[in-house]
Amino acid sequence: MNKNIYTFLGCDANYEESEMVLFGAPYDGTTSYRPGTRFASAAIRNESYGIETFSPYQEKDLTDYRIFDGGDLELPFGDPVRPLSLIEEFTDKVLKDGKFPLMIGGEHLVTLGAMRAIVKQYPNVHIIHFDAHADLREDYLGVKLSHATVIRRCHELVGDQKIYQFGIRSGDREEFLFGKEHVTTCRFDFHTLDTVVDELARKQVPVYLTVDLDVLDPSVFPGTGTPEAGGVTFTQLFDALQKVSRLQVVAADMNELSPVYDQSGASTALACKLLREMMLMLVE
């Protein structure tokens, strides 16, 4: 856990003193359409110097908190088994050291590695999932470890009625049939989020938050590998994150920025700003 000299803006605390640990998981070995998310964490760090550490939305400043940027994990290409193990090991250490892990993907499959560590520490963890895609396939072209199957694999870890999906507007028929029986899905936007947040607050359960940035409409966020028309705005996503932050969120991730598909840099700039806001919402 040596100090990373190439950090996200304001995240330059030492590991020992940190409250939150930011790290990248630059893996996109199962991306089914357009690869490139492996470059997201580096692009976000590089472009973060175009924004301020202060959030006018929350009246908070990153410099007032102790956040350690651990850099990018060194993940091998090819078979996802080893990358997922490395993500699990890193997340496990961060949790055991009493710190909050916040991961930058990478494709959405990286969430599974973090979740494998989370369930060991928090067996009753619930998942809040923002995404355009259900990601509930049993397999994709015969492969069970894929960004298209990640939430199905997470369901196998946590069980029925512990996953809450929002913004979902794409999936095959089998995914939606499975979802009706085993998870709670809010299609297209966040209109049921208040009810879910109230329910989870009453239960006082730990929550893992996973944000696939393609939940955003491609008109405001074209830089992603699988764009899906009909998504939400930045403001809608920000408001939804603020509501979730009221809960006992124990870890989180943000994934699926693919910067090469938006040469204007607007998608990366949005991801930087959203990451800043997430950190300020979730850091203690």
One Martini backbone bead per residue (centre of mass of N, CA, C, O) as a GRO file, in nm:
protein
  284
    1MET     BB    1   0.061   0.060   0.025
    2ASN     BB    2   0.174   0.271  -0.158
    3LYS     BB    3   0.208   0.572  -0.265
    4ASN     BB    4   0.047   0.744  -0.514
    5ILE     BB    5   0.163   0.976  -0.761
    6TYR     BB    6  -0.113   0.909  -0.934
    7THR     BB    7  -0.389   1.102  -0.869
    8PHE     BB    8  -0.670   1.190  -0.758
    9LEU     BB    9  -0.801   1.467  -0.674
   10GLY     BB   10  -0.706   1.491  -0.330
   11CYS     BB   11  -0.587   1.171  -0.309
   12ASP     BB   12  -0.304   1.197  -0.077
   13ALA     BB   13  -0.315   1.001   0.137
   14ASN     BB   14  -0.236   0.781   0.356
   15TYR     BB   15  -0.329   0.473   0.424
   16GLU     BB   16  -0.336   0.470   0.740
   17GLU     BB   17  -0.523   0.754   0.745
   18SER     BB   18  -0.750   0.647   0.589
   19GLU     BB   19  -1.105   0.614   0.498
   20MET     BB   20  -1.047   0.590   0.187
   21VAL     BB   21  -1.022   0.364  -0.109
   22LEU     BB   22  -0.886   0.414  -0.417
   23PHE     BB   23  -0.936   0.206  -0.720
   24GLY     BB   24  -0.827   0.025  -1.001
   25ALA     BB   25  -0.996  -0.192  -1.269
   26PRO     BB   26  -0.835  -0.261  -1.575
   27TYR     BB   27  -1.097  -0.441  -1.715
   28ASP     BB   28  -1.206  -0.592  -2.065
   29GLY     BB   29  -1.222  -0.919  -2.146
   30THR     BB   30  -1.572  -0.938  -2.188
   31THR     BB   31  -1.646  -0.745  -2.392
   32SER     BB   32  -1.916  -0.748  -2.638
   33TYR     BB   33  -1.851  -0.478  -2.803
   34ARG     BB   34  -1.675  -0.211  -2.678
   35PRO     BB   35  -1.374  -0.157  -2.599
   36GLY     BB   36  -1.191   0.050  -2.316
   37THR     BB   37  -1.221   0.044  -1.991
   38ARG     BB   38  -0.916   0.014  -1.911
   39PHE     BB   39  -0.880   0.348  -1.942
   40ALA     BB   40  -1.049   0.497  -1.722
   41SER     BB   41  -0.877   0.549  -1.463
   42ALA     BB   42  -0.654   0.713  -1.604
   43ALA     BB   43  -0.838   0.932  -1.725
   44ILE     BB   44  -0.960   1.033  -1.461
   45ARG     BB   45  -0.703   1.126  -1.328
   46ASN     BB   46  -0.600   1.318  -1.551
   47GLU     BB   47  -0.886   1.495  -1.561
   48SER     BB   48  -0.928   1.592  -1.259
   49TYR     BB   49  -0.768   1.876  -1.298
   50GLY     BB   50  -1.046   2.013  -1.424
   51ILE     BB   51  -1.137   2.014  -1.129
   52GLU     BB   52  -1.261   2.056  -0.820
   53THR     BB   53  -1.261   1.978  -0.477
   54PHE     BB   54  -1.517   2.141  -0.475
   55SER     BB   55  -1.869   2.117  -0.382
   56PRO     BB   56  -2.162   2.296  -0.456
   57TYR     BB   57  -2.373   2.072  -0.386
   58GLN     BB   58  -2.238   1.996  -0.073
   59GLU     BB   59  -2.026   2.173   0.073
   60LYS     BB   60  -1.753   2.018  -0.010
   61ASP     BB   61  -1.408   1.886   0.045
   62LEU     BB   62  -1.153   1.671  -0.026
   63THR     BB   63  -0.935   1.807   0.171
   64ASP     BB   64  -1.115   1.716   0.440
   65TYR     BB   65  -1.012   1.428   0.356
   66ARG     BB   66  -0.904   1.079   0.380
   67ILE     BB   67  -0.764   0.979   0.068
   68PHE     BB   68  -0.664   0.684  -0.099
   69ASP     BB   69  -0.465   0.620  -0.388
   70GLY     BB   70  -0.381   0.294  -0.518
   71GLY     BB   71  -0.443   0.272  -0.798
   72ASP     BB   72  -0.373   0.015  -1.018
   73LEU     BB   73  -0.432  -0.284  -1.086
   74GLU     BB   74  -0.257  -0.577  -1.190
   75LEU     BB   75  -0.417  -0.709  -1.472
   76PRO     BB   76  -0.470  -0.972  -1.649
   77PHE     BB   77  -0.532  -1.102  -1.939
   78GLY     BB   78  -0.818  -1.273  -2.024
   79ASP     BB   79  -0.885  -1.460  -1.794
   80PRO     BB   80  -1.094  -1.359  -1.514
   81VAL     BB   81  -1.007  -1.511  -1.257
   82ARG     BB   82  -0.754  -1.354  -1.162
   83PRO     BB   83  -0.866  -1.063  -1.149
   84LEU     BB   84  -1.086  -1.129  -0.939
   85SER     BB   85  -0.890  -1.218  -0.715
   86LEU     BB   86  -0.735  -0.947  -0.690
   87ILE     BB   87  -0.980  -0.778  -0.612
   88GLU     BB   88  -1.057  -0.938  -0.362
   89GLU     BB   89  -0.792  -0.903  -0.203
   90PHE     BB   90  -0.792  -0.596  -0.188
   91THR     BB   91  -1.072  -0.554  -0.060
   92ASP     BB   92  -1.023  -0.724   0.191
   93LYS     BB   93  -0.800  -0.547   0.312
   94VAL     BB   94  -0.956  -0.283   0.335
   95LEU     BB   95  -1.176  -0.390   0.523
   96LYS     BB   96  -0.988  -0.500   0.754
   97ASP     BB   97  -0.875  -0.188   0.788
   98GLY     BB   98  -1.142   0.002   0.800
   99LYS     BB   99  -1.216   0.068   0.495
  100PHE     BB  100  -1.331   0.231   0.200
  101PRO     BB  101  -1.419   0.090  -0.102
  102LEU     BB  102  -1.335   0.242  -0.431
  103MET     BB  103  -1.414   0.150  -0.758
  104ILE     BB  104  -1.260   0.156  -1.087
  105GLY     BB  105  -1.360   0.092  -1.383
  106GLY     BB  106  -1.412  -0.098  -1.607
  107GLU     BB  107  -1.589  -0.351  -1.625
  108HIS     BB  108  -1.859  -0.497  -1.456
  109LEU     BB  109  -1.722  -0.763  -1.353
  110VAL     BB  110  -1.550  -0.640  -1.115
  111THR     BB  111  -1.772  -0.653  -0.897
  112LEU     BB  112  -1.738  -0.952  -0.817
  113GLY     BB  113  -1.472  -0.931  -0.667
  114ALA     BB  114  -1.575  -0.741  -0.445
  115MET     BB  115  -1.819  -0.913  -0.347
  116ARG     BB  116  -1.656  -1.153  -0.235
  117ALA     BB  117  -1.551  -0.977   0.001
  118ILE     BB  118  -1.809  -0.855   0.124
  119VAL     BB  119  -1.963  -1.123   0.214
  120LYS     BB  120  -1.759  -1.197   0.435
  121GLN     BB  121  -1.822  -0.931   0.611
  122TYR     BB  122  -2.136  -0.908   0.469
  123PRO     BB  123  -2.379  -1.140   0.448
  124ASN     BB  124  -2.634  -0.908   0.436
  125VAL     BB  125  -2.596  -0.788   0.171
  126HIS     BB  126  -2.695  -0.528  -0.043
  127ILE     BB  127  -2.794  -0.423  -0.380
  128ILE     BB  128  -2.720  -0.135  -0.574
  129HIS     BB  129  -2.825  -0.090  -0.926
  130PHE     BB  130  -2.688   0.099  -1.190
  131ASP     BB  131  -2.843   0.061  -1.521
  132ALA     BB  132  -2.923  -0.046  -1.851
  133HIS     BB  133  -2.847  -0.341  -1.763
  134ALA     BB  134  -2.920  -0.640  -1.609
  135ASP     BB  135  -2.699  -0.876  -1.592
  136LEU     BB  136  -2.874  -1.188  -1.584
  137ARG     BB  137  -2.723  -1.392  -1.720
  138GLU     BB  138  -2.613  -1.712  -1.715
  139ASP     BB  139  -2.488  -1.661  -2.005
  140TYR     BB  140  -2.228  -1.578  -2.259
  141LEU     BB  141  -2.159  -1.781  -2.497
  142GLY     BB  142  -2.100  -1.997  -2.245
  143VAL     BB  143  -2.021  -1.767  -2.037
  144LYS     BB  144  -2.020  -1.683  -1.685
  145LEU     BB  145  -1.786  -1.464  -1.715
  146SER     BB  146  -1.946  -1.148  -1.743
  147HIS     BB  147  -2.085  -0.839  -1.796
  148ALA     BB  148  -2.373  -0.998  -1.856
  149THR     BB  149  -2.352  -1.177  -1.553
  150VAL     BB  150  -2.281  -1.030  -1.281
  151ILE     BB  151  -2.560  -1.024  -1.124
  152ARG     BB  152  -2.602  -1.325  -1.121
  153ARG     BB  153  -2.347  -1.386  -0.953
  154CYS     BB  154  -2.433  -1.207  -0.714
  155HIS     BB  155  -2.691  -1.362  -0.648
  156GLU     BB  156  -2.535  -1.621  -0.557
  157LEU     BB  157  -2.425  -1.468  -0.299
  158VAL     BB  158  -2.707  -1.322  -0.169
  159GLY     BB  159  -2.979  -1.369  -0.303
  160ASP     BB  160  -3.294  -1.306  -0.263
  161GLN     BB  161  -3.408  -0.981  -0.245
  162LYS     BB  162  -3.099  -0.803  -0.260
  163ILE     BB  163  -3.166  -0.669  -0.543
  164TYR     BB  164  -3.148  -0.329  -0.687
  165GLN     BB  165  -3.277  -0.197  -0.984
  166PHE     BB  166  -3.179   0.081  -1.211
  167GLY     BB  167  -3.248   0.186  -1.547
  168ILE     BB  168  -3.362  -0.049  -1.694
  169ARG     BB  169  -3.351  -0.117  -2.081
  170SER     BB  170  -3.193  -0.406  -2.100
  171GLY     BB  171  -3.266  -0.739  -2.227
  172ASP     BB  172  -3.355  -1.044  -2.215
  173ARG     BB  173  -3.619  -1.235  -2.141
  174GLU     BB  174  -3.484  -1.411  -1.920
  175GLU     BB  175  -3.391  -1.178  -1.740
  176PHE     BB  176  -3.677  -1.064  -1.671
  177LEU     BB  177  -3.788  -1.325  -1.552
  178PHE     BB  178  -3.578  -1.354  -1.331
  179GLY     BB  179  -3.618  -1.075  -1.200
  180LYS     BB  180  -3.916  -1.108  -1.103
  181GLU     BB  181  -3.827  -1.342  -0.890
  182HIS     BB  182  -3.525  -1.224  -0.753
  183VAL     BB  183  -3.559  -0.916  -0.809
  184THR     BB  184  -3.553  -0.552  -0.810
  185THR     BB  185  -3.711  -0.360  -1.073
  186CYS     BB  186  -3.637  -0.043  -1.230
  187ARG     BB  187  -3.748   0.099  -1.504
  188PHE     BB  188  -3.550   0.366  -1.670
  189ASP     BB  189  -3.533   0.467  -1.356
  190PHE     BB  190  -3.607   0.615  -1.003
  191HIS     BB  191  -3.920   0.593  -0.899
  192THR     BB  192  -3.854   0.363  -0.647
  193LEU     BB  193  -3.622   0.460  -0.453
  194ASP     BB  194  -3.754   0.570  -0.197
  195THR     BB  195  -3.874   0.300  -0.104
  196VAL     BB  196  -3.609   0.142  -0.084
  197VAL     BB  197  -3.458   0.324   0.112
  198ASP     BB  198  -3.662   0.297   0.342
  199GLU     BB  199  -3.640  -0.009   0.372
  200LEU     BB  200  -3.326  -0.027   0.426
  201ALA     BB  201  -3.325   0.161   0.669
  202ARG     BB  202  -3.505  -0.016   0.851
  203LYS     BB  203  -3.313  -0.274   0.831
  204GLN     BB  204  -3.008  -0.206   0.859
  205VAL     BB  205  -2.830  -0.265   0.599
  206PRO     BB  206  -2.592  -0.349   0.402
  207VAL     BB  207  -2.438  -0.172   0.113
  208TYR     BB  208  -2.394  -0.209  -0.237
  209LEU     BB  209  -2.258   0.012  -0.488
  210THR     BB  210  -2.343   0.008  -0.844
  211VAL     BB  211  -2.209   0.200  -1.129
  212ASP     BB  212  -2.330   0.220  -1.446
  213LEU     BB  213  -2.284   0.472  -1.681
  214ASP     BB  214  -2.511   0.363  -1.891
  215VAL     BB  215  -2.757   0.491  -1.742
  216LEU     BB  216  -2.695   0.705  -1.914
  217ASP     BB  217  -2.745   0.902  -2.161
  218PRO     BB  218  -2.575   0.924  -2.466
  219SER     BB  219  -2.614   1.239  -2.494
  220VAL     BB  220  -2.425   1.270  -2.211
  221PHE     BB  221  -2.285   0.953  -2.251
  222PRO     BB  222  -2.094   0.816  -2.506
  223GLY     BB  223  -1.845   0.686  -2.325
  224THR     BB  224  -1.934   0.369  -2.411
  225GLY     BB  225  -1.964   0.030  -2.499
  226THR     BB  226  -2.307   0.024  -2.432
  227PRO     BB  227  -2.521   0.204  -2.564
  228GLU     BB  228  -2.848   0.339  -2.433
  229ALA     BB  229  -3.130   0.454  -2.498
  230GLY     BB  230  -3.313   0.632  -2.236
  231GLY     BB  231  -3.174   0.779  -2.014
  232VAL     BB  232  -3.030   0.960  -1.778
  233THR     BB  233  -2.926   1.219  -1.598
  234PHE     BB  234  -2.705   1.368  -1.401
  235THR     BB  235  -2.909   1.479  -1.192
  236GLN     BB  236  -3.058   1.212  -1.142
  237LEU     BB  237  -2.810   1.057  -1.044
  238PHE     BB  238  -2.726   1.239  -0.814
  239ASP     BB  239  -2.990   1.218  -0.651
  240ALA     BB  240  -2.976   0.910  -0.615
  241LEU     BB  241  -2.708   0.902  -0.459
  242GLN     BB  242  -2.799   1.070  -0.218
  243LYS     BB  243  -3.008   0.867  -0.118
  244VAL     BB  244  -2.816   0.622  -0.078
  245SER     BB  245  -2.617   0.767   0.130
  246ARG     BB  246  -2.811   0.712   0.382
  247LEU     BB  247  -2.696   0.449   0.393
  248GLN     BB  248  -2.508   0.145   0.461
  249VAL     BB  249  -2.241   0.199   0.293
  250VAL     BB  250  -1.947  -0.023   0.234
  251ALA     BB  251  -1.938  -0.003  -0.089
  252ALA     BB  252  -1.801   0.082  -0.426
  253ASP     BB  253  -1.878   0.157  -0.781
  254MET     BB  254  -1.737   0.264  -1.106
  255ASN     BB  255  -1.837   0.201  -1.452
  256GLU     BB  256  -1.798   0.200  -1.818
  257LEU     BB  257  -1.584   0.379  -1.912
  258SER     BB  258  -1.500   0.480  -2.264
  259PRO     BB  259  -1.300   0.726  -2.376
  260VAL     BB  260  -1.258   0.666  -2.693
  261TYR     BB  261  -1.584   0.742  -2.760
  262ASP     BB  262  -1.498   1.052  -2.651
  263GLN     BB  263  -1.314   1.307  -2.786
  264SER     BB  264  -1.417   1.553  -2.609
  265GLY     BB  265  -1.426   1.451  -2.285
  266ALA     BB  266  -1.712   1.463  -2.145
  267SER     BB  267  -1.735   1.183  -2.011
  268THR     BB  268  -1.489   1.208  -1.827
  269ALA     BB  269  -1.580   1.464  -1.681
  270LEU     BB  270  -1.830   1.337  -1.559
  271ALA     BB  271  -1.688   1.109  -1.403
  272CYS     BB  272  -1.524   1.292  -1.222
  273LYS     BB  273  -1.758   1.440  -1.087
  274LEU     BB  274  -1.907   1.188  -0.981
  275LEU     BB  275  -1.676   1.083  -0.807
  276ARG     BB  276  -1.655   1.320  -0.620
  277GLU     BB  277  -1.946   1.297  -0.512
  278MET     BB  278  -1.927   1.009  -0.404
  279MET     BB  279  -1.704   1.056  -0.200
  280LEU     BB  280  -1.854   1.281  -0.035
  281MET     BB  281  -2.097   1.091   0.041
  282LEU     BB  282  -1.916   0.824   0.163
  283VAL     BB  283  -1.740   0.965   0.341
  284GLU     BB  284  -1.650   1.010   0.698
   0.00000   0.00000   0.00000
